[in-house]
Amino acid sequence: MEDDFDQTLDSNYGSSHDKVIVHLDADCFYAQVEMLKNPELRTLPLGVQQKNLLVTCNYVARQFGVKKCMLVSDAKRLCPSLILVKGEDLYDYRQMSTKMTLLLQKFSPLVEKLGLDENFVDVTQLVAETLKSDFAGSRNVEGHIYGDITSRCDCGCYERLCVGSQIASEMRKQLKEELGVTCCAGVAYNKLLAKLVCSTHKPNQQTTLFPAGVSDLMLNLNNVRSLPGIGHRTSEILQSLGISSIEQLQNINLELLEHALGRTLAERLKKLSVGADDMVVKPTGKPQSIGLEDGFRKISLESEVKDKCEVLLQRLMILLAEDGRIPGAIRVTVRKYDNSSRYSHRESRQCNIPSSLFLPKVGTLSSNAHNKLLTSIMKLFHKIIDISKPFHLTLLGVAFTKFQERNTGKGSITSFLVKDISVQSVMNFQNISLHGVEAMECSSSKNAGKQSGSTLNYADKSGSESEPEPSPKKTRADFWRGSRKRSLTESDKDSPNKHRSSELRLSTGEPINEVDFSKLSDGIQEELMESCMSLPSLTDKLGISDNSTPNTSMSIEDNFQTNASQKLWKRLGSNQGPQDQ
Ligand SMILES: [Mg+2]
Ligand SMILES: [Zn+2]
């Protein structure tokens, strides 16, 4: 048994050093966006508020002891001059988040977004090309080094991580120059370590971790809760086994852990505890469908349905314009409420639509095209609902799907994109989980159920991965170093950002103006869930018992998003916002 255990840990699975991963985390992201919108706030203590919570604050405010996820009242007590801005409307944060991800995609197609303000970038390929083309170059580490590096691993990871740190530095520089956003970065040979080491020097700094420092980094974590995937429940189970520190997790017998958590999780946690992580950077892509839903208490007239759909369609055209792709099909979803069984269920139907409707420019519909779409929507509706009988609907949704990707050439970024299904709800802006969407798709046609595997497996793409773009990649490697050298000789004042970025555009040929309609609520949900739950004092103050914390956080989130959606409706000048909550 002991032997088995040792084998699991000793196997190189997830702990080889051949990758270079950069994790970037924007400093107090919402506050930065607010300060960019209103530069006068830069020198003042600023907090971003959602309901009665301070979700983040700038570093001026932190000097007063203000911390994120505090109650607004507590923050005000610590810093009476604290300026508060409302952060419920995520629109601007989402826009900036997308810009950051797009900028990073210029360095590697393998960019995975985590929340709104964090990104993992797998730069292994870029590092390899840089090393190949620049073998005589000096190997300096940019930024901090975590721990001791007197003993160097001889697998070549030292050089790779050095170059990784230089790339990370260039990424941060471009994020600052082109978007005005400061970030922290962590550089390591896997995602776990890159993320963990990223937070060791804040704000606006970067840290590189070499294998020799891994053990220290892991043992210096306060708590097992610092590991990804250990949420409230898992940590409770671990607690019951007497495990709260990383060291305890490292030392616990694997079988015992398996017994409590199941084999998969137990093995994963064991590996994480020693800094091993085999998760790949999964590129965040465009959604497979773009949809809006509106929930309400009751609709039972066809005319009401038509009105609702008309509003949804108008709003949807804005999202479509943002996305830039042309849809090939439209889908209508309803939720029917059955009074006798008090049970409601969803049903969807979809039909193909001609792309000519969206010419000459996607997002601008002629009134004729608008009417045609509305007719299609109502036809689909009639296929689901027999209006000769009474009906009671509690939700209507319209979505575009079957997108044609713009022809960006083989091997371009788009071919790496993961197709995530994302449906945005007008009512509560909730992002429907894959399960939810699956259920929806299943209800319309059993065959569509197989779509659940819509998250592309990285391994499946390895074929196209190993066939690099003929020249752009080389140009990319040359470019980032080129710009770096230039920037060392030019003063920052004269440094022509425009020149730099247009050169990048030319060299990579990648579509950088396309706006990704990315997952709306993930970031904030994670941030809130994580930060609220890691603060027991906060949940106490809110009068939430431990057991209900996850749910309560969710409903807080729902409220934020409802507010956000109401603002959105206002911005659209529509009176037909969400009616009830
Ligand atoms: Mg951050
Ligand atoms: Zn190594």
mmCIF file of C-alpha atoms and ligand atoms in Angstrom, residues 25-29 68 117-118, ligand 1:
data_model
loop_
_atom_site.group_PDB
_atom_site.id
_atom_site.type_symbol
_atom_site.label_atom_id
_atom_site.label_comp_id
_atom_site.label_asym_id
_atom_site.label_seq_id
_atom_site.Cartn_x
_atom_site.Cartn_y
_atom_site.Cartn_z
ATOM 1 C CA ASP A 25 -4.095 38.478 -12.708
ATOM 2 C CA ALA A 26 -5.212 42.087 -13.039
ATOM 3 C CA ASP A 27 -4.790 44.145 -9.852
ATOM 4 C CA CYS A 28 -8.079 45.125 -8.209
ATOM 5 C CA PHE A 29 -9.681 44.744 -11.612
ATOM 6 C CA LYS A 68 -12.101 43.371 -0.699
ATOM 7 C CA ASP A 117 -9.515 39.298 -14.612
ATOM 8 C CA GLU A 118 -7.299 36.242 -14.791
HETATM 9 MG MG MG B 1 -7.277 40.152 -9.818
#
